[in-house]
Short mmCIF file of C-alpha atoms in Angstrom, two decimals:
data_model
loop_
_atom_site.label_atom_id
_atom_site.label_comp_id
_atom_site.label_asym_id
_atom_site.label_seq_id
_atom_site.Cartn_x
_atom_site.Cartn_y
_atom_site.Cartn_z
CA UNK A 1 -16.94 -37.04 -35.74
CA UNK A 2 -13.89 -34.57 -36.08
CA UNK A 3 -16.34 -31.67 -35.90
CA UNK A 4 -18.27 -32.86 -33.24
CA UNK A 5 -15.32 -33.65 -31.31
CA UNK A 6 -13.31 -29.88 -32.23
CA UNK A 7 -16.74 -28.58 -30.68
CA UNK A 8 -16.26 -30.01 -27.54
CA UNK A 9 -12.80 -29.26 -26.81
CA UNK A 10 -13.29 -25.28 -27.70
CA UNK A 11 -16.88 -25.59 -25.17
CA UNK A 12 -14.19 -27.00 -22.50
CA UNK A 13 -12.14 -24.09 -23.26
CA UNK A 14 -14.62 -20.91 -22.98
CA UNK A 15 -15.79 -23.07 -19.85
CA UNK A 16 -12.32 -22.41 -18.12
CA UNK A 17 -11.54 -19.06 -17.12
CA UNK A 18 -7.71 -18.20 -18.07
CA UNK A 19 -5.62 -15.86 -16.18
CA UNK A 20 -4.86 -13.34 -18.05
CA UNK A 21 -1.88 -11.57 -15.11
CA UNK A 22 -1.92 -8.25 -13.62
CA UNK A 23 0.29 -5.62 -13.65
CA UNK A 24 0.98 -5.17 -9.46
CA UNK A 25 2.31 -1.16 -9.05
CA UNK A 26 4.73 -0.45 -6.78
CA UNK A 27 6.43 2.62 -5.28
CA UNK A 28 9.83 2.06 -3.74
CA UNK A 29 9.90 3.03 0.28
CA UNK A 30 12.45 2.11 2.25
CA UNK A 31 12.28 -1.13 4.28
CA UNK A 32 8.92 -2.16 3.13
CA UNK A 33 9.21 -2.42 -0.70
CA UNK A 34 13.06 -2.15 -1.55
CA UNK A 35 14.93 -2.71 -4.64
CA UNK A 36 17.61 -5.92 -5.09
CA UNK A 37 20.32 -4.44 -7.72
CA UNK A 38 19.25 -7.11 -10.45
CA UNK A 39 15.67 -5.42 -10.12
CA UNK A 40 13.86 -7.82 -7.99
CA UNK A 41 11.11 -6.26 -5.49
CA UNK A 42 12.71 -6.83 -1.87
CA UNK A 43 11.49 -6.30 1.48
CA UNK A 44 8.31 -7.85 3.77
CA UNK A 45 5.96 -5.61 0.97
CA UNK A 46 7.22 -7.44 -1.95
CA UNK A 47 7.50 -10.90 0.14
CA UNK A 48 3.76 -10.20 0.30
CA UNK A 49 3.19 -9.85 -3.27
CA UNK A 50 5.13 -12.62 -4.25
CA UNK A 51 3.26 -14.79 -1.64
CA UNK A 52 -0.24 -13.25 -3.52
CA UNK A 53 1.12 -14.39 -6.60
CA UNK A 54 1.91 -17.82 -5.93
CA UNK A 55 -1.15 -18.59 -3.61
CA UNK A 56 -3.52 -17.36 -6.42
CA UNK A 57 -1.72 -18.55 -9.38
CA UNK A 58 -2.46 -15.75 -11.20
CA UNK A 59 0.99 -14.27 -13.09
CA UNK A 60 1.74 -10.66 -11.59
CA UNK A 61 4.07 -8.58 -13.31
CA UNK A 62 5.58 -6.29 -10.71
CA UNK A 63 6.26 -2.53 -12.14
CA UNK A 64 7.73 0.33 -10.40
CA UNK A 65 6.11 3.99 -10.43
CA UNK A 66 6.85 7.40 -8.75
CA UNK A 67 4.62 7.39 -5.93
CA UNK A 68 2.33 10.18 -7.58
CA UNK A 69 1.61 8.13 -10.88
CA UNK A 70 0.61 4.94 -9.28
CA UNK A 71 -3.19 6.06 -8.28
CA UNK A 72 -3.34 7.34 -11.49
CA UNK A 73 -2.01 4.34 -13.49
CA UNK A 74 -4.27 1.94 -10.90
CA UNK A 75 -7.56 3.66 -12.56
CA UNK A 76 -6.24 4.21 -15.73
CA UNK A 77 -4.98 1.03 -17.17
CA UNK A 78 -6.95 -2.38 -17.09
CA UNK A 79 -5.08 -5.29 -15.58
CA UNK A 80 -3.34 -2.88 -12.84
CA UNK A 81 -3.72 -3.59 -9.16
CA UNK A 82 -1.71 -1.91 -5.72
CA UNK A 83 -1.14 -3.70 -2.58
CA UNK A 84 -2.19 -1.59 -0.07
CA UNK A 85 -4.79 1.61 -1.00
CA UNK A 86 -6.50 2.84 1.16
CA UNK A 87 -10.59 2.61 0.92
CA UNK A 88 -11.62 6.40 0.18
CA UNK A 89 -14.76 7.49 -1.16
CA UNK A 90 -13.44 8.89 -4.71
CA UNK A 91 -11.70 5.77 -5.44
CA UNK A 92 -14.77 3.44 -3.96
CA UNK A 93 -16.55 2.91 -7.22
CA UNK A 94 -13.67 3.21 -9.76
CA UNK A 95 -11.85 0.05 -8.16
CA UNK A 96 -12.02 -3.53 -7.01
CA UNK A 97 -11.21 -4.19 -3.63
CA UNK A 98 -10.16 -7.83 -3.09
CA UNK A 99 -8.95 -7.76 0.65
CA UNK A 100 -7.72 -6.08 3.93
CA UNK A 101 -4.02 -5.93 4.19
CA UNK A 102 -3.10 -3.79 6.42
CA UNK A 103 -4.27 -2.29 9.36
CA UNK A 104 -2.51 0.38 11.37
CA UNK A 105 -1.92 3.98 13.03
CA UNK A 106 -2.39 7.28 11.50
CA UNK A 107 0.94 8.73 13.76
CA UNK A 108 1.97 11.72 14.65
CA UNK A 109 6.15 11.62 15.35
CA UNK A 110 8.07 14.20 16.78
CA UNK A 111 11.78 14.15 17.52
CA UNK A 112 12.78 12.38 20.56
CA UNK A 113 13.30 15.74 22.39
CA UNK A 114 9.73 16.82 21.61
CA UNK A 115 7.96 18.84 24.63
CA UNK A 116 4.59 19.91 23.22
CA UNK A 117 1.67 17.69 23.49
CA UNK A 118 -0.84 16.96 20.42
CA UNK A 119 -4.16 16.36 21.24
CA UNK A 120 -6.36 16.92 18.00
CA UNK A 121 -6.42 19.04 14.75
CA UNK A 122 -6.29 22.43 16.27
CA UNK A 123 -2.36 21.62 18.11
CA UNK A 124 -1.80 21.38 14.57
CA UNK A 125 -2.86 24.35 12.74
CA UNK A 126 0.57 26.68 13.54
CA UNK A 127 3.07 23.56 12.65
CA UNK A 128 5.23 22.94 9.42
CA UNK A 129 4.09 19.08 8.99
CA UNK A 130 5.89 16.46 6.57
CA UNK A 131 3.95 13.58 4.74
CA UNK A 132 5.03 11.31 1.45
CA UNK A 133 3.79 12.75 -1.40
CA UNK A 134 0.05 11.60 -2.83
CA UNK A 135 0.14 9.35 0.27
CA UNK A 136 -3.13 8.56 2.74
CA UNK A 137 -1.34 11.55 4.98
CA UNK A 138 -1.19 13.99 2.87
CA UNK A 139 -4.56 13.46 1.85
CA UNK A 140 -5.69 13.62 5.37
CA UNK A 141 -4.19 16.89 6.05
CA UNK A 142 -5.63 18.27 2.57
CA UNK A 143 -9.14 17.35 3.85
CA UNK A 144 -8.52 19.29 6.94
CA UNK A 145 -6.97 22.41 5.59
CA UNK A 146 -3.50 21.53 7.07
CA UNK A 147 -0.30 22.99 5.91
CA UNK A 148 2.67 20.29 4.69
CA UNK A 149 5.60 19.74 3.23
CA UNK A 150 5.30 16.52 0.51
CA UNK A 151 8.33 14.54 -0.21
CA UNK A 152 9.12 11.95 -2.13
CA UNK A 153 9.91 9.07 0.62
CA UNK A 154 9.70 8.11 4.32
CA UNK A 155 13.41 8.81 4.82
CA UNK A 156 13.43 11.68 3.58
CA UNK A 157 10.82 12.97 5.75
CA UNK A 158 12.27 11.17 8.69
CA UNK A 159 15.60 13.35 8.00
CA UNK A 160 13.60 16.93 7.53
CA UNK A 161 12.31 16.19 10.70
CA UNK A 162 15.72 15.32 12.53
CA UNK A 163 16.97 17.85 11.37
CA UNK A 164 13.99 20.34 12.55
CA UNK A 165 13.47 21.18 9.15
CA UNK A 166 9.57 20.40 10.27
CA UNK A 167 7.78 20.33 13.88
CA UNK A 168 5.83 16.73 12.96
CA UNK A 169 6.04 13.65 10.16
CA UNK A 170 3.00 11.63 9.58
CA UNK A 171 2.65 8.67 8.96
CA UNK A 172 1.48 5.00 8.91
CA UNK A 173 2.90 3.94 11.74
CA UNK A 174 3.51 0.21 10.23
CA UNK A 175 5.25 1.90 7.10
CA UNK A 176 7.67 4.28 9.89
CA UNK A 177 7.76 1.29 12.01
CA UNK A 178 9.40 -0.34 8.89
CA UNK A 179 11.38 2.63 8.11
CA UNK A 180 13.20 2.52 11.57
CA UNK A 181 14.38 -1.22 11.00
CA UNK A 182 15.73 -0.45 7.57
CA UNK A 183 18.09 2.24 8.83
CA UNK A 184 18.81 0.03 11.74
CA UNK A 185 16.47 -0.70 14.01
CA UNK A 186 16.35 2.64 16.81
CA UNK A 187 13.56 4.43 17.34
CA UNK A 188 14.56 8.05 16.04
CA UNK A 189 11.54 9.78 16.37
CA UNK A 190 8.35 9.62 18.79
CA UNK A 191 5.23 8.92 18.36
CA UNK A 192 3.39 11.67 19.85
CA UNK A 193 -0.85 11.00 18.95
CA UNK A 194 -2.36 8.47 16.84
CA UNK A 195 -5.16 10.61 14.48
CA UNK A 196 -6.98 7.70 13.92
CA UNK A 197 -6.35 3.98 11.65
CA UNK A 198 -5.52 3.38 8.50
CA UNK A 199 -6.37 0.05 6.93
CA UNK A 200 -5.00 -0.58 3.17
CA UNK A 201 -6.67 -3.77 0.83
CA UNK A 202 -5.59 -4.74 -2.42
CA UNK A 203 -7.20 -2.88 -4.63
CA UNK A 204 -7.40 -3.50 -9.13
CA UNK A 205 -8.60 -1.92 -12.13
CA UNK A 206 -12.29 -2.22 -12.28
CA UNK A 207 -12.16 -3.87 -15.99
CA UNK A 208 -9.56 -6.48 -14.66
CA UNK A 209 -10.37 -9.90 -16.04
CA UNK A 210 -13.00 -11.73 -13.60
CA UNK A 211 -10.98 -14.40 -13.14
CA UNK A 212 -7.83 -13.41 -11.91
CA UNK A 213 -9.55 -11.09 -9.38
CA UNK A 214 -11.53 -13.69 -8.25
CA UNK A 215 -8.09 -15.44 -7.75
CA UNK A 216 -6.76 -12.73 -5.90
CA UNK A 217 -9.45 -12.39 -3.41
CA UNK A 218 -9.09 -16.30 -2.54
CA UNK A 219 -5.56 -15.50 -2.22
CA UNK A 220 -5.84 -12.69 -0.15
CA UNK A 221 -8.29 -14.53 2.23
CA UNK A 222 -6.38 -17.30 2.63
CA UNK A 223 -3.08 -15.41 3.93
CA UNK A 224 -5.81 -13.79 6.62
CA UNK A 225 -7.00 -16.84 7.33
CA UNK A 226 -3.43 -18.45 7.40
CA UNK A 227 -2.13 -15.47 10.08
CA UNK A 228 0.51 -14.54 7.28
CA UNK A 229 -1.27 -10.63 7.25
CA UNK A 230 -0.34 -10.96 11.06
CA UNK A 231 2.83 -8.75 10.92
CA UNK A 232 0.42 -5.97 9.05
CA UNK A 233 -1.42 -5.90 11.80
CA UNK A 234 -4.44 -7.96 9.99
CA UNK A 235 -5.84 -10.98 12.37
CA UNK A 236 -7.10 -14.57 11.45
#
């Protein structure tokens, strides 16, 4: 009877999937994902997170990378996931994607005192451009043969620019949007030509345990659903 019994309890257990948490990779840029001085993830990016995390139930273990490792973590190491990567076609097949959650502007800014009007690719060809380092920018540029300067954040670039270090920053617009609020809430730059959208999804190992991305993607449905993706420009 014992037996019997033990037998049924561990078929009830390999019946129930168990979370096993994800490691969620983030790079620090100012007034999206920020940085509380006991360590805590701050700012409407990590709100998000922490909103994933609790909807789906599924522990996530928040760890901060230099922008230019956390691609290359995401594909190396099973169990790792990134709120918002974009959906390119040499990262298609070596991820999961469990969700839209962002959708925005590729932007052009200028300074404020900008005269010369962008139209395409070719206004761009004689200009010193500035883009965050391994970002969906810089990428963009790469793919059309585009001299830039990479740095390391969105202030930074913001800066070279002011300081006509550089004719043009882009950027996605929702991440420079946020950029202006943290450093107080003025426009100081302007948006001179949007060169197209950029939408962002949450995106996981490929070998991540079934059931926690399954999770995940419930989660991240249910926040669309909900209108809580609204401020990222993501609809019900």
């Amino acid at each position: 009877m014992l037996r019997a019994l033990c037998f049924v309890m561990l078929l009830g257990l390999a019946s129930t999937p168990r979370a096993h948490g994800v490691d969620m990779l983030v790079f620090l840029n100012p007034g999206l994902f920020d940085q509380a001085p006991d360590g805590r993830i701050t700012g409407p990016g990590g709100d998000m997170i922490y909103r994933i995390a609790a909807v789906s139930g599924v522990e996530v273990r928040i760890q901060v990378l230099p922008p230019a490792r956390v691609m290359q973590t995401l594909v190396q190491q099973v169990g790792a996931c990134v709120a918002g990567v974009p959906r390119l076609p040499d990262n298609e097949s070596r991820l999961r994607w469990l969700g839209t959650l962002s959708s925005s502007s590729l932007m052009l800014y200028g300074r404020l005192d900008e005269k010369r009007r962008v139209n395409g690719v070719e206004d761009l060809r004689r200009a010193s451009i500035v883009v965050q380092r391994s970002s969906l920018p810089a990428s963009w540029l790469r793919e059309r043969g585009l001299p830039m300067q990479e740095v390391r954040d969105t202030v930074t670039a913001l800066r070279m620019l002011q300081a006509r270090r550089v004719d043009y920053w882009l950027v996605n617009e929702l991440v420079a949007q946020r950029t202006f609020r943290a450093l107080g809430g003025e426009l100081p730059a302007r948006p001179l030509h949007s060169l197209g959208q950029i939408v962002t999804h949450l995106a996981c190992h490929r070998d991540t345990a079934p059931a926690d991305l399954e999770r995940l993607r419930t989660a991240v449905e249910q926040l669309r659903r909900d209108g809580e993706l609204v401020d990222f420009g993501v609809r019900p």
